[in-house]
XYZ file of C-alpha atoms in Angstrom:
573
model
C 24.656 13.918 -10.295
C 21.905 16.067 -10.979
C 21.848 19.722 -9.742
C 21.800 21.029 -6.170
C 18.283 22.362 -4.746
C 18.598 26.158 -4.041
C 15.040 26.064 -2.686
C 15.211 29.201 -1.801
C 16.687 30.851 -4.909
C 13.761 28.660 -6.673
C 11.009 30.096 -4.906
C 11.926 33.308 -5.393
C 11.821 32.725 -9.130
C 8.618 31.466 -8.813
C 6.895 34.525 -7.772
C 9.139 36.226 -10.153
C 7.830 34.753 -13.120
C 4.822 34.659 -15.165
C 1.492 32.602 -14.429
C 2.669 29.990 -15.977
C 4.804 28.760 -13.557
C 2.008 28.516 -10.974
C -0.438 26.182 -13.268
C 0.831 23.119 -12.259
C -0.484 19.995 -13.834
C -2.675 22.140 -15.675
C -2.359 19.579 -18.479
C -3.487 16.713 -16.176
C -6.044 19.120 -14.776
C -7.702 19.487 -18.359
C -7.652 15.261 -18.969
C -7.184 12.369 -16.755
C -3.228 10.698 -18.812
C -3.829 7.015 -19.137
C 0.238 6.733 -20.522
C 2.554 9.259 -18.049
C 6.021 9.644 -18.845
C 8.139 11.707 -16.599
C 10.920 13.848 -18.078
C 13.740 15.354 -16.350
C 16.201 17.057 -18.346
C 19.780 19.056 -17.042
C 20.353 21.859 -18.467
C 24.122 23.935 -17.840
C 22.570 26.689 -16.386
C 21.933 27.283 -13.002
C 22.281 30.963 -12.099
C 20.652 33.448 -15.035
C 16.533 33.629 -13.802
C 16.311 34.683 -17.456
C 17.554 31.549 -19.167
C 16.056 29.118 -16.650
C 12.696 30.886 -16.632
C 12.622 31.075 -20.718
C 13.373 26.917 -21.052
C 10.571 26.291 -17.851
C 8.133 28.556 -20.258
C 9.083 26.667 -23.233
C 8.516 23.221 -21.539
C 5.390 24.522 -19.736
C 3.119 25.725 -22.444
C 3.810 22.482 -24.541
C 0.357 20.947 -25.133
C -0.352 17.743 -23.174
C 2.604 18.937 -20.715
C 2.599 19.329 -17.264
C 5.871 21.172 -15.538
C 5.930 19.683 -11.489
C 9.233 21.146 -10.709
C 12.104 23.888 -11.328
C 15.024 23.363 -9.265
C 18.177 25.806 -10.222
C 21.503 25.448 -8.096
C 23.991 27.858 -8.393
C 27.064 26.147 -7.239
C 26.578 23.827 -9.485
C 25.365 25.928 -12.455
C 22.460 23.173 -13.587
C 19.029 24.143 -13.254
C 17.011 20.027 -13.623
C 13.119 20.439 -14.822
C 10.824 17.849 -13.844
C 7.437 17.452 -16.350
C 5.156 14.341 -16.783
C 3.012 13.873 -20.196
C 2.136 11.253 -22.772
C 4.970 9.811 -24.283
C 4.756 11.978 -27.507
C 3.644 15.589 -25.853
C 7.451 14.951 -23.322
C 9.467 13.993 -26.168
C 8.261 17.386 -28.130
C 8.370 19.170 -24.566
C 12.264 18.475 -24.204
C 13.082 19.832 -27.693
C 10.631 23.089 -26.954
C 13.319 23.314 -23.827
C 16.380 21.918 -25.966
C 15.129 25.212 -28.378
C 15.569 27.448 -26.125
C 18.688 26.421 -24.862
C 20.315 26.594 -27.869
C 20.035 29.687 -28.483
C 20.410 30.915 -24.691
C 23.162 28.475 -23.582
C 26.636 28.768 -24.389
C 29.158 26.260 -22.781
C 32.500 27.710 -23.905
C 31.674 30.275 -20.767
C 30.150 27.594 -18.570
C 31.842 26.432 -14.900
C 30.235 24.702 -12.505
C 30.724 22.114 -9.516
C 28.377 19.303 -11.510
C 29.950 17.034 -14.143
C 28.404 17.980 -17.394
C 29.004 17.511 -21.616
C 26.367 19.935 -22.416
C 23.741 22.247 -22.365
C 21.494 20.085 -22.179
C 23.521 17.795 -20.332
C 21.239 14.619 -19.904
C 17.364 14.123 -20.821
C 16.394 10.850 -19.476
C 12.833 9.580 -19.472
C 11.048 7.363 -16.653
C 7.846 5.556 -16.961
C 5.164 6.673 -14.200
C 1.946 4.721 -15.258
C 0.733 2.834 -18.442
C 4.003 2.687 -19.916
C 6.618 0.459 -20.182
C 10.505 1.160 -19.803
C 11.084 0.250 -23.762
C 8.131 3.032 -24.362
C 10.408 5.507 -22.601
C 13.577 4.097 -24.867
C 11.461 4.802 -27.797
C 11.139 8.435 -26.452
C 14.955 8.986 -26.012
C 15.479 7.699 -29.378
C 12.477 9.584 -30.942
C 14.084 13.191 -29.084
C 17.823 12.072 -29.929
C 16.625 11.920 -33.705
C 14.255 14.732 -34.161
C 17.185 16.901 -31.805
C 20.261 16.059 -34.380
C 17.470 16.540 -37.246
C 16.140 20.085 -36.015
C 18.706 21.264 -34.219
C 21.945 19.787 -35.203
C 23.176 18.450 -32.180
C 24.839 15.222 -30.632
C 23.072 12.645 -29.038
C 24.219 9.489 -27.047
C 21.831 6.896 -25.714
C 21.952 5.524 -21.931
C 20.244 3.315 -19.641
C 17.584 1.163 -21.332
C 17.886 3.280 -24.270
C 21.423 2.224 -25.144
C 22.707 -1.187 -26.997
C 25.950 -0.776 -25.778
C 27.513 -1.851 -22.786
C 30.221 0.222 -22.837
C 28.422 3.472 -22.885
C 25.365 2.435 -21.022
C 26.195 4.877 -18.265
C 25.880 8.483 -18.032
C 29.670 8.402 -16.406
C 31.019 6.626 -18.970
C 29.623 8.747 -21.611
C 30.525 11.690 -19.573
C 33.970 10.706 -18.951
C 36.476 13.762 -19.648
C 33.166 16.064 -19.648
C 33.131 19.163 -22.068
C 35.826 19.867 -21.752
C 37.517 16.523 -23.422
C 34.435 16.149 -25.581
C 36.708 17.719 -29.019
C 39.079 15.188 -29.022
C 36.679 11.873 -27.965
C 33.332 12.600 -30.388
C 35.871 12.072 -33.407
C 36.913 8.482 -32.266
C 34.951 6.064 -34.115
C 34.045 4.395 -30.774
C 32.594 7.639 -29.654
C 30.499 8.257 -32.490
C 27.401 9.829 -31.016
C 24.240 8.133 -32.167
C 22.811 10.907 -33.239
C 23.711 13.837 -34.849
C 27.687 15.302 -36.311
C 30.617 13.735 -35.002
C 31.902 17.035 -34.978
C 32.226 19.572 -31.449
C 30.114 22.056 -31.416
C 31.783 24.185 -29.185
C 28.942 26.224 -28.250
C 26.644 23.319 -27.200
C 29.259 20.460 -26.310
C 26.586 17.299 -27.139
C 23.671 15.634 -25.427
C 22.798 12.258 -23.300
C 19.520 10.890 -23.640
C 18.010 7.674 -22.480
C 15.473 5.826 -20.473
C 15.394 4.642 -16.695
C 13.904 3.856 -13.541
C 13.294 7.079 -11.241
C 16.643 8.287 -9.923
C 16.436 9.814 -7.223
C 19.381 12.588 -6.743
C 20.381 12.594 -3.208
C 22.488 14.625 -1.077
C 24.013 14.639 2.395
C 25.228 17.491 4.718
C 28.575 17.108 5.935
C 30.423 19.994 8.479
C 33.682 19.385 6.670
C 35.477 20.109 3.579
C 35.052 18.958 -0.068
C 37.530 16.700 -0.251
C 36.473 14.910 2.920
C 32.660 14.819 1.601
C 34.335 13.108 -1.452
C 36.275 10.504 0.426
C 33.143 9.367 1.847
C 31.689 9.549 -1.530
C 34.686 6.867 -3.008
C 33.802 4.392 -0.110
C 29.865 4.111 -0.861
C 29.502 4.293 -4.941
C 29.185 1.376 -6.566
C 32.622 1.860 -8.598
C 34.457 2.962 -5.617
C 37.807 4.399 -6.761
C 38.496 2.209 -9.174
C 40.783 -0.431 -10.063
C 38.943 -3.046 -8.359
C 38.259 -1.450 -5.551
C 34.489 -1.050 -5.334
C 32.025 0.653 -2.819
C 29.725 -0.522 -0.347
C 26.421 0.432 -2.423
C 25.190 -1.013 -5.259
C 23.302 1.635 -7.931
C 24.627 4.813 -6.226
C 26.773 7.571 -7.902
C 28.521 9.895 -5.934
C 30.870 12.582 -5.476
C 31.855 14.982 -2.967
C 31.384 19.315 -3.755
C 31.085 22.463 -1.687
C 27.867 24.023 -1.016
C 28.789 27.727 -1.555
C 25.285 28.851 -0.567
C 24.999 26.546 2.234
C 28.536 26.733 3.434
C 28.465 23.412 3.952
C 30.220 20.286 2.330
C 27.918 17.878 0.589
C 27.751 14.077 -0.292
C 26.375 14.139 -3.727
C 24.335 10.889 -4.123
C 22.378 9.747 -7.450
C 20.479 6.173 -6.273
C 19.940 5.107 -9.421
C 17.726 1.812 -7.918
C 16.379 3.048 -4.545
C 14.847 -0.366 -4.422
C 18.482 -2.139 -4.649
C 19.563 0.993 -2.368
C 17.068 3.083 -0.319
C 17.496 6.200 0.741
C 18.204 5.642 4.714
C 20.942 3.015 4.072
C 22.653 5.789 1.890
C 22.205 7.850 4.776
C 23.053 5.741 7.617
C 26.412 4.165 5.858
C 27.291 7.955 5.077
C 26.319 8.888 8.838
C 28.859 5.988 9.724
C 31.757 7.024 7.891
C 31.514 10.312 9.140
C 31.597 9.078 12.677
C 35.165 7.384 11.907
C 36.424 10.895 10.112
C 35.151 12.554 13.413
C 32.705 14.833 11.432
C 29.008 15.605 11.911
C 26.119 15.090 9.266
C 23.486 17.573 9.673
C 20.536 16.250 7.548
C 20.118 15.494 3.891
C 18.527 16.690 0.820
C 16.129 15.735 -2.499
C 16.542 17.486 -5.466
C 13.800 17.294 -7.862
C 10.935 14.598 -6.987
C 11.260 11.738 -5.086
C 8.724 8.646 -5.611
C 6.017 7.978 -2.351
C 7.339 4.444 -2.639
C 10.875 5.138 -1.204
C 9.800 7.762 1.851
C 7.719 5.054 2.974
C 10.481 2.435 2.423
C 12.787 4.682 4.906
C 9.095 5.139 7.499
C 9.135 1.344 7.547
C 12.727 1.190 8.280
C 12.694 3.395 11.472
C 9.248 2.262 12.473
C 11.214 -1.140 12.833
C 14.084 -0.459 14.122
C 12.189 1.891 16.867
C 9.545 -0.449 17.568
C 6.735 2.636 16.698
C 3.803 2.509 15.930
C 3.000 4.704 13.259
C 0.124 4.001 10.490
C -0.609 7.139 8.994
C 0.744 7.929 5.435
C 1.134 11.865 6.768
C 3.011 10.908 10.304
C 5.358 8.287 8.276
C 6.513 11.200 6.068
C 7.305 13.508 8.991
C 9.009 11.054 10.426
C 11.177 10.714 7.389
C 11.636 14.411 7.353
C 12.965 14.478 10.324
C 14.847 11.231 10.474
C 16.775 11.955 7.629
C 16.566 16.521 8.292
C 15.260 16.819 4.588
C 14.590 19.968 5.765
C 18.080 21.106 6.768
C 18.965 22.765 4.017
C 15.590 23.870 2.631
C 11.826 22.963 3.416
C 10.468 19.732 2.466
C 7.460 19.925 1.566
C 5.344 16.626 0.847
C 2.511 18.056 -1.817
C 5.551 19.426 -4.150
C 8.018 16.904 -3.664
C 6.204 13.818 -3.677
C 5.559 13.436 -7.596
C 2.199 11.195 -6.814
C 0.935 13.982 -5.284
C 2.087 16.436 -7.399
C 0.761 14.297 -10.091
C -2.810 13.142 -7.739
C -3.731 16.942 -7.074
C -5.166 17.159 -10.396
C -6.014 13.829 -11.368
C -7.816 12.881 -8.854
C -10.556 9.951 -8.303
C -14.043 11.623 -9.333
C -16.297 9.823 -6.701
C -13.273 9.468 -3.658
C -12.947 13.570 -4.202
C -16.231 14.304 -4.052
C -17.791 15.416 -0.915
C -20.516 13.021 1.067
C -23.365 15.272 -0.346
C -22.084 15.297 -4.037
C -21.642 10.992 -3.514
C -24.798 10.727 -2.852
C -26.272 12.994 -4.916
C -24.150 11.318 -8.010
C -25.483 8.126 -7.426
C -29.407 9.136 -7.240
C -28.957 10.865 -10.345
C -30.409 9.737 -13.440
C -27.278 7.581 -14.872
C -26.602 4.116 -14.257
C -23.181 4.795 -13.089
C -22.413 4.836 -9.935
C -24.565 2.481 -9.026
C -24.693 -0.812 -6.416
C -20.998 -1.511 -7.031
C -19.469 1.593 -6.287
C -22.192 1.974 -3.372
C -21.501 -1.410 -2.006
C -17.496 -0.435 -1.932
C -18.057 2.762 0.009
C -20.455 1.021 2.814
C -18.025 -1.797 3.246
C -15.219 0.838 3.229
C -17.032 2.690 6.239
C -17.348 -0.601 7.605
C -14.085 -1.230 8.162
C -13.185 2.274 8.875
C -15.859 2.099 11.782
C -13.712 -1.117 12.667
C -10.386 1.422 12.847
C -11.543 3.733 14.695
C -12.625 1.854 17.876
C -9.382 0.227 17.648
C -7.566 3.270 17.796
C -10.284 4.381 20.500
C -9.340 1.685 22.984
C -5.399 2.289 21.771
C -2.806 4.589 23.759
C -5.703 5.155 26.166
C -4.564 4.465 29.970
C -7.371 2.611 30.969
C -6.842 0.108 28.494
C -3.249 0.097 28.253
C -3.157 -3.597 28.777
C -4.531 -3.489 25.629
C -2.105 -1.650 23.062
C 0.065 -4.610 22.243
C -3.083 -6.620 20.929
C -4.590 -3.053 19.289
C -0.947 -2.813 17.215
C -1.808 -6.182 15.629
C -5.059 -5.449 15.350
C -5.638 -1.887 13.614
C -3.355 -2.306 10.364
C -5.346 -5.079 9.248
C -8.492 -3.047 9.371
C -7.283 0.322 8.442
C -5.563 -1.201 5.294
C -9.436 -3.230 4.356
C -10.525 0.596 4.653
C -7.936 2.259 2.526
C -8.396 -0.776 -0.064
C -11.922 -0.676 -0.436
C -11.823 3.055 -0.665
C -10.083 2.961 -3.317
C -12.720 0.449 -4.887
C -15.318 2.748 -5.166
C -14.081 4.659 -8.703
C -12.818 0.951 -9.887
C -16.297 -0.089 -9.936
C -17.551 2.458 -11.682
C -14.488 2.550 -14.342
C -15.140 -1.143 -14.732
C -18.800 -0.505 -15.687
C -17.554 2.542 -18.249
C -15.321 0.417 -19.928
C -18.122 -2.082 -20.968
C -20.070 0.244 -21.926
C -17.198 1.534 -24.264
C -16.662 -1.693 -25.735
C -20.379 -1.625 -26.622
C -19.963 1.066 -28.716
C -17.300 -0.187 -30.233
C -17.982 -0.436 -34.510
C -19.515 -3.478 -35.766
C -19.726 -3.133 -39.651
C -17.314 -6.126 -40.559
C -16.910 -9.822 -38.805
C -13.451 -8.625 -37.811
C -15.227 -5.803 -36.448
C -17.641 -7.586 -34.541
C -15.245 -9.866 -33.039
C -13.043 -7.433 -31.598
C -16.180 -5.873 -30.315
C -17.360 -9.259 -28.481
C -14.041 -9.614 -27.438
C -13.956 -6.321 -25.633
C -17.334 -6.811 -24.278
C -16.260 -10.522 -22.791
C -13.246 -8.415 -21.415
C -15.418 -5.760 -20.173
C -17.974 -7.993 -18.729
C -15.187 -10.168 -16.991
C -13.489 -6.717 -15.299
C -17.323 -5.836 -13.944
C -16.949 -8.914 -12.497
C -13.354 -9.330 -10.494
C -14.108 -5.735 -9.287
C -17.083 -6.666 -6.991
C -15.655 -10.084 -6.069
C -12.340 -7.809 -5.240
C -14.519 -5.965 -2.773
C -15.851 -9.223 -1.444
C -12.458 -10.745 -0.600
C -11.314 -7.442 0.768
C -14.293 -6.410 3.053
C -13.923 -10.278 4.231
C -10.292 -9.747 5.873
C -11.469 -7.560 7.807
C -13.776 -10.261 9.848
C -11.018 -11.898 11.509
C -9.438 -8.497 13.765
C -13.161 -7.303 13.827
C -14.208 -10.315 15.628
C -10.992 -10.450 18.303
C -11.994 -6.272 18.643
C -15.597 -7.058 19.600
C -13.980 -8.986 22.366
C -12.259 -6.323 24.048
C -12.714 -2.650 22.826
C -13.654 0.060 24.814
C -16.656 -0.800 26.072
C -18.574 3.181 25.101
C -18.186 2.115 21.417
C -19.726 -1.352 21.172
C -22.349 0.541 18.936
C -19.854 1.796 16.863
C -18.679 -1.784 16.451
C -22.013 -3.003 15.606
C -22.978 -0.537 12.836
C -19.389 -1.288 11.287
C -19.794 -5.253 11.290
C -23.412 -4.233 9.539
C -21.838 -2.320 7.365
C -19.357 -4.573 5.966
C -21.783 -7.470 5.801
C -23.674 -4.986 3.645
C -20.937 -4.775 1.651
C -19.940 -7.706 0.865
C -24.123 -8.499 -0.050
C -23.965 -5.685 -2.392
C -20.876 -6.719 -4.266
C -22.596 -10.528 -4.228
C -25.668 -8.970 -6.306
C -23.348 -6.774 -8.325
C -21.763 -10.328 -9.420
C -24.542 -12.563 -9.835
C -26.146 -9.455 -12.426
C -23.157 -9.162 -14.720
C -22.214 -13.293 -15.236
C -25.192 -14.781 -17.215
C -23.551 -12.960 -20.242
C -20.200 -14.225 -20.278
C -19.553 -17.078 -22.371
C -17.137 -18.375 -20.673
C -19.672 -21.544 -18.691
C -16.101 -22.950 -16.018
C -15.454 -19.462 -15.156
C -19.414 -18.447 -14.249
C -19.217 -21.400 -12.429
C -15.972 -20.936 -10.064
C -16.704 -17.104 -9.520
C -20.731 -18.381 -8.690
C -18.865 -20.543 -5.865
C -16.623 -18.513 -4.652
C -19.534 -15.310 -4.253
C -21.915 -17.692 -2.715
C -19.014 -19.142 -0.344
C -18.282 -15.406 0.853
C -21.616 -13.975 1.475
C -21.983 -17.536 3.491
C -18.800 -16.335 5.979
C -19.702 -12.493 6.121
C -22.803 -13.301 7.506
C -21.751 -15.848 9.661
C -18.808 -13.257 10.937
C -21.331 -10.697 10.985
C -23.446 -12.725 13.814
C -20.607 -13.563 15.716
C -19.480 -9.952 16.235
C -23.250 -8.695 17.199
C -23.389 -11.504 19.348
C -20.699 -11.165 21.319
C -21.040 -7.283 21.435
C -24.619 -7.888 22.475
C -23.189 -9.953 25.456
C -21.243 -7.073 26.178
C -24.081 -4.508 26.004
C -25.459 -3.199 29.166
C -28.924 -4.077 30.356
C-alpha cells in the first residue's frame, strides 16, 4: 500500500517550499520525451516538511526530470513522489532521492500505519510512452546496482524486474517488514540481489522493480480499523489465506485508521485496474459495508491515477444509468462524484490525471496554437505545415460542424422526439472530430521525419542503405497519415447523412458548410497521397493505396451530394 494523501498537509508544503516545487514538468517543458518512464518511489517518512522537502529537491533538480507529485501522509509516515523522465535521467533521479534519504532517514525510530522494510521502502518503475515494460526492468536493475554500489544498501527485485516467483511480490518480499528484516536477509533464500546480506539497521533494505501503473486506492469507511480490514480480507486477491481467497483479482489491501480524517479506511493497491477497475473495488467494498451495517462516504487516489481508468469507471455509470454523457470534462465529474474522490480532499483533474500533468507541457505545437498563429504557421515560408496538416484541420471542422447541430437539435423540447436518434448519432461524429484533430501535428511529424531520414549520413553502402531504408519508411508514414485522415473524415458520412434528414431546421447551413468541409478534407488528404507515392519502391503497395485513395474521394463526394441535396430540399424558398 502506498501512502495516504494528506492533501491538505501537501499543499501547505507546497507554498512552503522553494520554487522548485512549483516548476512542474519543467523538464518536459524544455524538450518534447520520446521514451517516458514514470517513477514512484516510498520513502519512510511522512511527517518532517524538512526531510520530505530535501528528497522532492533532490529528485526535482535532476536533469531530464520532471517531479508531478508530492504526497506525504502522516498516519502512515510515507511520503510517495511521483516523477516521469527518460529511462536513464529516473534511474539517476531515484538515487539523487535515495541520497538524501540516507543520510536524513533513520528507521530504528520509524512507526507508521503502512507496511514498510525501508527508507526507501519500494522504487518501482512504469512505462508511460516509448518504452517497454523490460526497459523499465532494466531501470530497477540499473538503480538496484548503482544503489548497493554507491550507497551500500540492499536491493530486491519485484514485478517484471524479478526472476523469481517466490519473491515476485512486494508482500512477499515485505513479509515480517523491518522489523523481521535482521533475521530473514541472512537466509540464503533471502539474499537480496543487490547489495550486503547484512541489516543495516539504520536503513532496513530496498524493493525495486518494474510494473504496470498501480493505482493506490482507498475507501472511506464510518467504522473502526478492524472492521475496514475485514472488508479488506474479503476483496484482496489472497484473501486471508490458507486457501481462502478474495473476490478481486490484482488488488492488495488492508484496513488502517485515518488519524487526520477520523475516519477508518479500506486501503486498496489495484495493481491491474484493467483486470480490476476502480468502481468494482468500490462497489464490492460499498456492498460489504451494507451487510456490516456501516456507511462508505467516498474514496480516495493517492498519487496519479491514469485517464484510462476514470473513464473506464464514466463508462460504467454512463451504462448502468442510461446517460448520456460525451464530454471527457463531464465524464470526470461524474467520476468525482460517483465515487466522492473528493471526500477526503479535492480532486483535482489537471494534477491528478498524470496525462495531463504530463500534456500541460508537452503539448501538440499546431493543436495549441491559436486560429491566428495556425494560419499564420502554415503561410509562412516552410514547407511544413502544409496541405496535410491543412486538409486534417478542415475535415476536423467538418465533422465538428456535424457535432454541433446534432447537439443543437438534442435535449431541445421541440425536437425531443428526436434525442434517442441524436444519442446514436453524435458520438460517431464527435469522435471523427476528436480523431482528425489529433491528425493535424501527425501530418506534419510524418513529413519531419522524412526529412530527417534525408539527412541521414551517406559516406559508406551500409550507410546509404540505412538511409534509403529510412527514407522508404519515411515516405511510407507520409503516406498512411493522409489516407488515415481519408478513412476517418469518411465515417463521418454515414450519421451526417441520417442528420441532414432531420436536424433543426435553423442550422441546415451549418450542415452544409460541414459536409463541404469534410469533402474538402478528404480531397486534400487524396492530393497529399498521390504527391508522396511515385517515390516508393515498393510498385503492389503504390498500387493498393492508389485504389483505395481514388475509391474514397469517389464516396466523399458522392456523400457530399447527398447531404446538400437533401438539405437543399429542406431549405426554404
Amino acid at each position: 500500500m502506498l501512502c495516504v494523501a494528506t492533501r491538505l498537509f501537501s499543499q501547505a508544503l507546497k507554498r512552503s517550499t522553494s520554487p522548485w516545487f512549483h516548476l512542474v514538468a519543467r523538464a518536459i517543458q524544455s524538450r518534447r520525451m520520446s521514451r517516458i518512464v514514470e517513477c514512484v518511489p516510498n520513502f519512510s517518512e511522512g511527517r518532517n516538511s524538512k526531510v520530505i522537502d530535501a528528497i522532492a529537491k533532490a529528485i526535482s533538480e535532476t536533469a531530464g526530470v520532471s517531479l508531478l507529485d508530492v504526497d506525504p501522509g502522516a498516519s502512515t509516515n510515507r511520503t510517495v513522489y511521483t516523477f516521469v523522465g527518460s529511462p536513464e535521467d529516473v534511474v539517476q533521479g531515484a538515487l539523487n532521492g535515495a541520497k538524501i534519504a540516507k543520510e536524513l532517514i533513520d528507521m530504528r525510530k520509524h512507526k507508521g500505519e503502512h507496511p514498510r522494510l525501508g527508507a526507501l521502502d519500494v522504487c518501482p518503475f512504469i512505462p508511460v510512452r516509448g518504452v517497454t515494460m523490460e526497459d523499465c526492468a532494466a531501470c530497477a536493475r540499473s538503480f538496484g546496482e548503482r544503489a548497493a554500489k554507491e550507497l551500500g544498501i540492499a536491493v530486491y527485485l519485484y514485478g517484471f524486474a524479478s526472476e523469481q516467483d517466490y519473491r515476485k511480490t512486494v508482500p512477499q518480499i515485505r513479509a515480517g517488514e523491518y522489523e523481521g528484516l535482521n533475521k530473514r536477509i541472512v537466509m540464503p533464500e533471502w539474499k537480496p540481489d543487490y547489495g550486503p546480506a547484512e541489516f543495516d539497521a539504520k536503513w532496513g533494505a530496498t524493493v525495486a522493480g518494474a510494473r504496470k501503473f498501480l493505482i493506490a486506492y482507498n475507501i472511506n469507511i464510518l467504522g473502526t480499523k478492524e472492521q475496514a480490514h475485514r472488508i479488506a480480507l474479503n476483496l484482496r486477491e489472497t484473501g486471508r489465506g490458507n486457501n481462502q481467497p478474495g473476490r478481486l483479482k490484482c488488488v492488495q489491501g488492508i484496513g488502517w485508521w485515518l488519524e487526520e480524517a477520523n475516519l477508518a479506511q479500506l486501503s486498496l493497491n489495484l495493481v491491474d485496474y484493467e483486470v480490476t477497475p476502480m468502481h468494482v473495488a468500490f462497489e464490492e467494498c460499498v456492498k460489504d459495508a451494507k451487510e456490516l451495517k456501516l456507511p462508505v462516504c467516498g474514496s480516495q487516489v493517492v498519487g496519479l491515477i491514469p485517464l484510462d481508468a476514470i473513464l473506464k469507471a464514466a463508462d460504467h455509470y454512463i451504462e448502468k444509468e442510461n446517460l448520456f454523457i460525451l464530454e471527457e470534462d463531464q465524464k470526470i465529474r461524474l467520476v468525482i462524484q460517483r465515487l466522492g474522490l473528493s471526500s477526503v480532499t479535492p480532486f483535482d483533474p489537471k494534477t491528478r490525471i498524470i496525462e495531463y500533468m504530463i500534456s500541460s507541457a508537452d503539448k501538440s505545437p499546431l493543436v495549441s496554437m491559436t486560429v491566428r498563429e495556425f494560419i499564420k504557421a502554415i503561410g509562412a515560408r516552410t514547407s511544413a505545415p502544409g496541405g496535410g496538416s491543412a486538409a486534417a484541420a478542415i475535415a476536423a471542422i467538418g465533422a465538428a460542424l456535424g457535432t454541433m447541430v446534432g447537439f443543437m437539435s438534442y435535449g431541445n423540447k421541440k425536437y425531443d422526439n428526436l434525442d434517442p436518434l441524436m444519442r446514436s448519432l453524435i458520438p460517431s461524429l464527435r469522435q471523427a472530430m476528436l480523431d482528425l484533430t489529433e491528425m493535424v501535428d501527425k501530418d506534419t511529424n510524418a513529413f519531419n521525419d522524412f526529412m530527417q531520414a534525408r539527412k541521414m549520413p551517406k559516406k559508406t553502402p551500409e550507410e546509404e542503405e540505412k538511409r534509403e531504408a529510412a527514407m522508404q519508411e519515411g515516405l511510407k508514414s507520409a503516406v498512411q497519415v493522409p489516407m488515415a485522415v481519408i478513412q476517418t473524415a469518411n465515417k463521418a458520412w454515414p450519421p451526417l447523412v441520417e442528420l441532414s434528414k432531420v436536424s433543426n431546421p435553423t442550422t441546415l447551413s451549418d450542415l452544409q458548410v460541414g459536409a463541404r468541409s469534410l469533402e474538402t478534407g478528404v480531397w486534400g488528404a487524396y492530393y497529399n497521397v498521390k504527391i508522396n507515392l511515385p517515390d516508393i519502391k515498393d510498385e503492389q503497395y503504390k498500387a493498393e493505396v492508389l485504389k483505395q485513395a481514388e475509391d474514397a474521394v469517389s464516396l466523399a463526394q458522392q456523400q457530399c451530394q447527398e447531404v446538400l441535396k437533401i438539405l437543399d430540399q429542406r431549405s426554404p424558398k
